[in-house]
């Protein structure tokens, strides 16, 4: 069963409860910022007269995971795209590759890791809704099975043709996402990317790589860096064990 979120700008009152709940759930330090950072995994911004959430879209075929050379990002069968800081080598390919500009780096830490929404993967595994959906007082963010959310979104659009633009954002963008959005304001005016292809960029990544002979050489250089990677992992483990730095809050047990 693949789950997800449906966000509806026509219902959102911009209260920010979702963003605060995310901070609390994931033990993220500091206040909610006005843009995504390694410590703000979701935020709500006023745009074109409505409030709009920003967060990881949890792509069906995530480009971030496809470019990660060590499998630190993974799409789970339930839908969340999760992150394992213990595997991360800090190459930041995921940050460059994400079509939605989501993953952020802890530039302020001696041993930085990546931060992004993990769709409350542990809660989802237990059959619970995400913290943000649970906190929303007006059901502007709802949690459920992706197919049910699509049905719900279609229903809202059908019943309110003057209220909604006739598009479910995330249904097809980049091959589909687990986070879906409906709106009364065109998505372009909300600052969302509207020219994303219906094919997952992740597939294109590998098609392109397979046509580049030099990729083998690049891969060799990468393997040459294994020593550095091992050192980094040992440092991350040491820092976490010594309690000098928090284990990445998005890590799963
Ligand atoms: S939105 Fe970006 S970070 Fe999130 S799953 Fe898709 S590619 Fe990965
Ligand atoms: S799904 Fe969880 S991690 Fe993602 S924004 Fe909502 S509360 Fe935060
Ligand atoms: S909690 Fe709900 S109403 Fe409040 S900002 Fe988040 S999505 Fe909008």
mmCIF file of C-alpha atoms and ligand atoms in Angstrom:
data_model
loop_
_atom_site.group_PDB
_atom_site.id
_atom_site.type_symbol
_atom_site.label_atom_id
_atom_site.label_comp_id
_atom_site.label_asym_id
_atom_site.label_seq_id
_atom_site.Cartn_x
_atom_site.Cartn_y
_atom_site.Cartn_z
ATOM 1 C CA UNK A 1 0.000 0.000 0.000
ATOM 2 C CA UNK A 2 1.520 3.312 -1.116
ATOM 3 C CA UNK A 3 0.517 6.266 1.031
ATOM 4 C CA UNK A 4 0.917 9.993 0.661
ATOM 5 C CA UNK A 5 -0.398 13.442 1.438
ATOM 6 C CA UNK A 6 -2.932 15.651 -0.293
ATOM 7 C CA UNK A 7 -2.464 19.381 0.261
ATOM 8 C CA UNK A 8 -5.281 21.753 -0.700
ATOM 9 C CA UNK A 9 -4.475 25.469 -0.941
ATOM 10 C CA UNK A 10 -8.195 26.346 -0.926
ATOM 11 C CA UNK A 11 -8.476 24.959 2.621
ATOM 12 C CA UNK A 12 -5.145 26.042 4.089
ATOM 13 C CA UNK A 13 -5.386 28.892 6.605
ATOM 14 C CA UNK A 14 -1.612 29.317 6.889
ATOM 15 C CA UNK A 15 -1.543 28.530 10.608
ATOM 16 C CA UNK A 16 1.806 26.706 10.409
ATOM 17 C CA UNK A 17 0.710 23.890 12.725
ATOM 18 C CA UNK A 18 1.978 21.341 10.193
ATOM 19 C CA UNK A 19 5.465 22.842 10.170
ATOM 20 C CA UNK A 20 5.617 23.051 13.979
ATOM 21 C CA UNK A 21 4.416 19.450 14.300
ATOM 22 C CA UNK A 22 7.138 18.344 11.887
ATOM 23 C CA UNK A 23 9.798 20.087 14.005
ATOM 24 C CA UNK A 24 8.519 18.369 17.126
ATOM 25 C CA UNK A 25 8.099 14.945 15.556
ATOM 26 C CA UNK A 26 11.584 14.924 14.085
ATOM 27 C CA UNK A 27 13.320 16.799 16.927
ATOM 28 C CA UNK A 28 14.557 19.441 14.520
ATOM 29 C CA UNK A 29 16.303 22.359 16.249
ATOM 30 C CA UNK A 30 15.426 26.046 15.845
ATOM 31 C CA UNK A 31 12.314 27.873 14.690
ATOM 32 C CA UNK A 32 10.413 27.101 11.498
ATOM 33 C CA UNK A 33 12.217 28.997 8.738
ATOM 34 C CA UNK A 34 10.635 30.628 5.682
ATOM 35 C CA UNK A 35 12.354 28.217 3.301
ATOM 36 C CA UNK A 36 13.468 24.595 3.420
ATOM 37 C CA UNK A 37 16.701 23.967 5.301
ATOM 38 C CA UNK A 38 18.381 20.939 6.855
ATOM 39 C CA UNK A 39 16.373 21.758 9.990
ATOM 40 C CA UNK A 40 13.070 22.915 8.449
ATOM 41 C CA UNK A 41 11.637 20.027 6.484
ATOM 42 C CA UNK A 42 8.350 21.748 5.725
ATOM 43 C CA UNK A 43 7.271 25.363 5.718
ATOM 44 C CA UNK A 44 4.148 27.315 4.724
ATOM 45 C CA UNK A 45 4.522 30.425 2.614
ATOM 46 C CA UNK A 46 2.060 33.084 1.383
ATOM 47 C CA UNK A 47 1.984 33.067 -2.414
ATOM 48 C CA UNK A 48 -0.495 34.671 -4.819
ATOM 49 C CA UNK A 49 -3.019 35.236 -2.045
ATOM 50 C CA UNK A 50 -2.965 31.699 -0.628
ATOM 51 C CA UNK A 51 -0.718 29.658 1.671
ATOM 52 C CA UNK A 52 1.468 26.980 0.147
ATOM 53 C CA UNK A 53 3.356 24.145 1.815
ATOM 54 C CA UNK A 54 6.863 23.190 0.753
ATOM 55 C CA UNK A 55 8.205 19.714 1.465
ATOM 56 C CA UNK A 56 9.734 16.673 -0.199
ATOM 57 C CA UNK A 57 7.310 15.355 -2.814
ATOM 58 C CA UNK A 58 8.324 11.704 -2.261
ATOM 59 C CA UNK A 59 8.653 10.936 -5.948
ATOM 60 C CA UNK A 60 7.501 7.527 -7.146
ATOM 61 C CA UNK A 61 10.891 7.164 -8.871
ATOM 62 C CA UNK A 62 13.085 9.517 -6.849
ATOM 63 C CA UNK A 63 15.996 11.121 -8.681
ATOM 64 C CA UNK A 64 17.746 11.793 -5.373
ATOM 65 C CA UNK A 65 17.897 8.058 -4.704
ATOM 66 C CA UNK A 66 18.924 7.209 -8.254
ATOM 67 C CA UNK A 67 21.997 9.455 -8.152
ATOM 68 C CA UNK A 68 23.087 8.478 -4.636
ATOM 69 C CA UNK A 69 26.144 6.244 -5.156
ATOM 70 C CA UNK A 70 25.818 4.530 -1.766
ATOM 71 C CA UNK A 71 22.063 4.039 -1.397
ATOM 72 C CA UNK A 72 21.677 6.540 1.436
ATOM 73 C CA UNK A 73 18.269 7.546 0.019
ATOM 74 C CA UNK A 74 15.670 4.846 -0.557
ATOM 75 C CA UNK A 75 12.058 4.725 -1.677
ATOM 76 C CA UNK A 76 10.205 2.490 0.773
ATOM 77 C CA UNK A 77 7.350 0.223 -0.372
ATOM 78 C CA UNK A 78 4.923 2.385 1.642
ATOM 79 C CA UNK A 79 5.892 5.575 -0.230
ATOM 80 C CA UNK A 80 8.285 7.604 1.938
ATOM 81 C CA UNK A 81 11.735 8.364 0.537
ATOM 82 C CA UNK A 82 13.976 7.896 3.571
ATOM 83 C CA UNK A 83 17.558 8.854 4.337
ATOM 84 C CA UNK A 84 20.352 7.049 6.201
ATOM 85 C CA UNK A 85 23.102 9.398 7.415
ATOM 86 C CA UNK A 86 25.255 6.392 8.315
ATOM 87 C CA UNK A 87 25.595 5.552 4.625
ATOM 88 C CA UNK A 88 25.855 9.148 3.341
ATOM 89 C CA UNK A 89 29.268 10.176 2.029
ATOM 90 C CA UNK A 90 28.392 13.866 1.725
ATOM 91 C CA UNK A 91 28.737 14.025 -2.080
ATOM 92 C CA UNK A 92 25.580 16.190 -2.330
ATOM 93 C CA UNK A 93 24.539 14.685 -5.698
ATOM 94 C CA UNK A 94 21.000 14.368 -4.317
ATOM 95 C CA UNK A 95 20.880 18.115 -3.660
ATOM 96 C CA UNK A 96 21.889 18.847 -7.257
ATOM 97 C CA UNK A 97 19.584 16.235 -8.753
ATOM 98 C CA UNK A 98 16.260 16.828 -6.993
ATOM 99 C CA UNK A 99 13.829 18.423 -9.475
ATOM 100 C CA UNK A 100 12.009 20.118 -6.577
ATOM 101 C CA UNK A 101 15.121 21.588 -4.837
ATOM 102 C CA UNK A 102 14.316 19.774 -1.622
ATOM 103 C CA UNK A 103 17.327 18.154 0.124
ATOM 104 C CA UNK A 104 19.447 20.589 2.165
ATOM 105 C CA UNK A 105 22.878 20.226 3.696
ATOM 106 C CA UNK A 106 23.961 20.966 7.287
ATOM 107 C CA UNK A 107 26.571 23.526 6.302
ATOM 108 C CA UNK A 108 26.938 24.575 9.949
ATOM 109 C CA UNK A 109 28.110 21.153 11.169
ATOM 110 C CA UNK A 110 31.675 19.748 11.150
ATOM 111 C CA UNK A 111 30.321 16.491 9.717
ATOM 112 C CA UNK A 112 27.228 17.589 7.782
ATOM 113 C CA UNK A 113 24.414 15.333 6.698
ATOM 114 C CA UNK A 114 21.376 15.972 4.506
ATOM 115 C CA UNK A 115 17.968 17.018 5.822
ATOM 116 C CA UNK A 116 14.570 16.541 4.192
ATOM 117 C CA UNK A 117 11.051 15.320 5.007
ATOM 118 C CA UNK A 118 10.858 11.546 5.374
ATOM 119 C CA UNK A 119 7.055 11.379 5.327
ATOM 120 C CA UNK A 120 7.152 10.265 8.956
ATOM 121 C CA UNK A 121 8.197 6.819 7.755
ATOM 122 C CA UNK A 122 8.181 5.209 11.203
ATOM 123 C CA UNK A 123 4.682 6.490 11.981
ATOM 124 C CA UNK A 124 3.473 5.359 8.558
ATOM 125 C CA UNK A 125 4.881 1.874 9.161
ATOM 126 C CA UNK A 126 2.827 1.720 12.347
ATOM 127 C CA UNK A 127 -0.293 2.694 10.388
ATOM 128 C CA UNK A 128 -0.385 6.230 11.803
ATOM 129 C CA UNK A 129 -0.773 9.450 9.775
ATOM 130 C CA UNK A 130 2.114 11.874 9.376
ATOM 131 C CA UNK A 131 2.545 14.426 12.163
ATOM 132 C CA UNK A 132 1.763 17.328 9.808
ATOM 133 C CA UNK A 133 -1.526 15.807 8.638
ATOM 134 C CA UNK A 134 -2.537 14.968 12.196
ATOM 135 C CA UNK A 135 -1.845 18.564 13.282
ATOM 136 C CA UNK A 136 -3.777 20.276 10.479
ATOM 137 C CA UNK A 137 -6.978 21.726 11.996
ATOM 138 C CA UNK A 138 -8.873 22.119 8.713
ATOM 139 C CA UNK A 139 -7.833 19.050 6.688
ATOM 140 C CA UNK A 140 -5.863 21.151 4.242
ATOM 141 C CA UNK A 141 -3.211 18.427 4.585
ATOM 142 C CA UNK A 142 -4.653 14.928 4.632
ATOM 143 C CA UNK A 143 -2.901 11.592 4.801
ATOM 144 C CA UNK A 144 -4.037 8.395 3.113
ATOM 145 C CA UNK A 145 -3.513 5.817 0.435
ATOM 146 C CA UNK A 146 -2.215 7.508 -2.696
ATOM 147 C CA UNK A 147 -5.009 6.073 -4.834
ATOM 148 C CA UNK A 148 -7.636 7.322 -2.363
ATOM 149 C CA UNK A 149 -6.037 10.758 -2.312
ATOM 150 C CA UNK A 150 -6.156 10.898 -6.116
ATOM 151 C CA UNK A 151 -9.829 9.973 -6.013
ATOM 152 C CA UNK A 152 -10.436 12.629 -3.340
ATOM 153 C CA UNK A 153 -8.555 15.262 -5.362
ATOM 154 C CA UNK A 154 -10.501 14.433 -8.540
ATOM 155 C CA UNK A 155 -13.740 14.633 -6.594
ATOM 156 C CA UNK A 156 -12.909 18.060 -5.178
ATOM 157 C CA UNK A 157 -12.052 19.371 -8.641
ATOM 158 C CA UNK A 158 -15.185 17.862 -10.188
ATOM 159 C CA UNK A 159 -17.458 19.317 -7.498
ATOM 160 C CA UNK A 160 -15.814 22.740 -7.540
ATOM 161 C CA UNK A 161 -14.846 23.601 -11.109
ATOM 162 C CA UNK A 162 -14.880 27.309 -10.254
ATOM 163 C CA UNK A 163 -12.882 26.732 -7.096
ATOM 164 C CA UNK A 164 -10.040 24.586 -8.415
ATOM 165 C CA UNK A 165 -7.774 24.617 -11.421
ATOM 166 C CA UNK A 166 -8.195 21.350 -13.283
ATOM 167 C CA UNK A 167 -4.881 19.803 -12.325
ATOM 168 C CA UNK A 168 -3.574 17.534 -9.585
ATOM 169 C CA UNK A 169 0.041 18.536 -9.022
ATOM 170 C CA UNK A 170 2.130 15.419 -8.465
ATOM 171 C CA UNK A 171 -0.153 13.047 -10.340
ATOM 172 C CA UNK A 172 2.206 12.976 -13.299
ATOM 173 C CA UNK A 173 5.064 15.396 -12.598
ATOM 174 C CA UNK A 174 8.377 13.494 -12.739
ATOM 175 C CA UNK A 175 6.475 10.220 -13.026
ATOM 176 C CA UNK A 176 4.207 10.929 -10.072
ATOM 177 C CA UNK A 177 4.770 11.787 -6.419
ATOM 178 C CA UNK A 178 3.356 10.618 -3.099
ATOM 179 C CA UNK A 179 2.607 14.235 -2.155
ATOM 180 C CA UNK A 180 -0.240 15.670 -4.233
ATOM 181 C CA UNK A 181 -1.593 19.215 -4.380
ATOM 182 C CA UNK A 182 -4.798 20.867 -5.555
ATOM 183 C CA UNK A 183 -5.305 24.598 -5.810
ATOM 184 C CA UNK A 184 -7.578 27.407 -6.893
ATOM 185 C CA UNK A 185 -4.552 29.377 -8.106
ATOM 186 C CA UNK A 186 -2.511 28.080 -11.062
ATOM 187 C CA UNK A 187 0.510 26.202 -9.778
ATOM 188 C CA UNK A 188 2.895 28.373 -11.797
ATOM 189 C CA UNK A 189 1.704 31.420 -9.822
ATOM 190 C CA UNK A 190 2.441 29.508 -6.615
ATOM 191 C CA UNK A 191 6.080 29.175 -7.656
ATOM 192 C CA UNK A 192 5.850 25.453 -8.354
ATOM 193 C CA UNK A 193 7.667 24.024 -11.343
ATOM 194 C CA UNK A 194 5.098 23.377 -14.034
ATOM 195 C CA UNK A 195 7.275 22.213 -16.904
ATOM 196 C CA UNK A 196 8.482 18.998 -15.300
ATOM 197 C CA UNK A 197 8.318 15.987 -17.619
ATOM 198 C CA UNK A 198 5.924 13.085 -16.942
ATOM 199 C CA UNK A 199 8.885 10.686 -17.148
ATOM 200 C CA UNK A 200 10.985 10.311 -14.012
ATOM 201 C CA UNK A 201 14.291 12.221 -14.403
ATOM 202 C CA UNK A 202 15.760 9.267 -12.495
ATOM 203 C CA UNK A 203 15.365 7.087 -15.591
ATOM 204 C CA UNK A 204 16.922 9.751 -17.798
ATOM 205 C CA UNK A 205 19.871 9.941 -15.407
ATOM 206 C CA UNK A 206 20.764 6.335 -16.029
ATOM 207 C CA UNK A 207 20.040 6.552 -19.759
ATOM 208 C CA UNK A 208 22.489 9.451 -20.013
ATOM 209 C CA UNK A 209 25.107 7.782 -17.829
ATOM 210 C CA UNK A 210 24.983 4.606 -19.878
ATOM 211 C CA UNK A 211 25.895 6.617 -23.000
ATOM 212 C CA UNK A 212 28.949 8.255 -21.467
ATOM 213 C CA UNK A 213 32.084 6.067 -21.773
ATOM 214 C CA UNK A 214 33.918 8.307 -19.314
ATOM 215 C CA UNK A 215 31.470 7.247 -16.674
ATOM 216 C CA UNK A 216 33.662 4.214 -16.043
ATOM 217 C CA UNK A 217 36.644 6.467 -15.400
ATOM 218 C CA UNK A 218 34.570 8.676 -13.105
ATOM 219 C CA UNK A 219 33.432 5.588 -11.268
ATOM 220 C CA UNK A 220 37.054 4.523 -10.807
ATOM 221 C CA UNK A 221 37.859 7.905 -9.273
ATOM 222 C CA UNK A 222 34.869 7.485 -7.040
ATOM 223 C CA UNK A 223 36.061 4.089 -5.872
ATOM 224 C CA UNK A 224 39.466 5.624 -5.222
ATOM 225 C CA UNK A 225 37.704 7.825 -2.674
ATOM 226 C CA UNK A 226 36.519 4.880 -0.628
ATOM 227 C CA UNK A 227 39.179 5.519 1.981
ATOM 228 C CA UNK A 228 37.865 9.064 2.500
ATOM 229 C CA UNK A 229 34.311 7.739 2.703
ATOM 230 C CA UNK A 230 35.248 5.189 5.347
ATOM 231 C CA UNK A 231 36.941 7.888 7.388
ATOM 232 C CA UNK A 232 33.853 10.081 7.172
ATOM 233 C CA UNK A 233 31.586 7.292 8.334
ATOM 234 C CA UNK A 234 33.870 6.527 11.242
ATOM 235 C CA UNK A 235 33.866 10.224 12.181
ATOM 236 C CA UNK A 236 30.048 10.379 11.979
ATOM 237 C CA UNK A 237 29.811 7.273 14.175
ATOM 238 C CA UNK A 238 32.360 8.684 16.657
ATOM 239 C CA UNK A 239 30.559 12.042 16.880
ATOM 240 C CA UNK A 240 27.211 10.337 17.407
ATOM 241 C CA UNK A 241 28.608 7.887 19.968
ATOM 242 C CA UNK A 242 30.290 10.672 21.902
ATOM 243 C CA UNK A 243 26.967 12.514 21.890
ATOM 244 C CA UNK A 244 28.672 15.552 20.368
ATOM 245 C CA UNK A 245 26.269 15.735 17.500
ATOM 246 C CA UNK A 246 22.742 14.475 17.186
ATOM 247 C CA UNK A 247 22.139 11.401 15.101
ATOM 248 C CA UNK A 248 20.342 12.610 12.007
ATOM 249 C CA UNK A 249 16.744 13.041 13.152
ATOM 250 C CA UNK A 250 15.477 11.514 9.956
ATOM 251 C CA UNK A 251 17.301 8.251 10.477
ATOM 252 C CA UNK A 252 15.219 5.212 11.100
ATOM 253 C CA UNK A 253 16.031 2.897 13.957
HETATM 254 S S1 LIG B 1 11.275 15.637 -4.167
HETATM 255 FE FE1 LIG B 1 13.517 15.527 -4.407
HETATM 256 S S2 LIG B 1 14.239 14.800 -2.401
HETATM 257 FE FE2 LIG B 1 12.036 14.349 -2.508
HETATM 258 S S3 LIG B 1 11.913 12.243 -3.329
HETATM 259 FE FE3 LIG B 1 11.740 13.630 -5.096
HETATM 260 S S4 LIG B 1 13.865 13.802 -5.817
HETATM 261 FE FE4 LIG B 1 13.986 12.996 -3.735
HETATM 262 S S1 LIG B 2 5.392 14.017 6.672
HETATM 263 FE FE1 LIG B 2 6.458 14.106 8.664
HETATM 264 S S2 LIG B 2 8.546 14.657 8.131
HETATM 265 FE FE2 LIG B 2 7.274 15.181 6.343
HETATM 266 S S3 LIG B 2 6.633 17.316 6.641
HETATM 267 FE FE3 LIG B 2 5.030 16.043 7.513
HETATM 268 S S4 LIG B 2 5.609 15.924 9.674
HETATM 269 FE FE4 LIG B 2 7.456 16.554 8.572
HETATM 270 S S1 LIG B 3 -1.649 22.952 9.460
HETATM 271 FE FE1 LIG B 3 -3.066 22.793 7.691
HETATM 272 S S2 LIG B 3 -4.055 24.818 7.609
HETATM 273 FE FE2 LIG B 3 -2.262 25.048 8.935
HETATM 274 S S3 LIG B 3 -0.628 25.733 7.519
HETATM 275 FE FE3 LIG B 3 -0.479 23.492 7.613
HETATM 276 S S4 LIG B 3 -1.715 22.750 5.900
HETATM 277 FE FE4 LIG B 3 -2.288 24.893 6.229
#
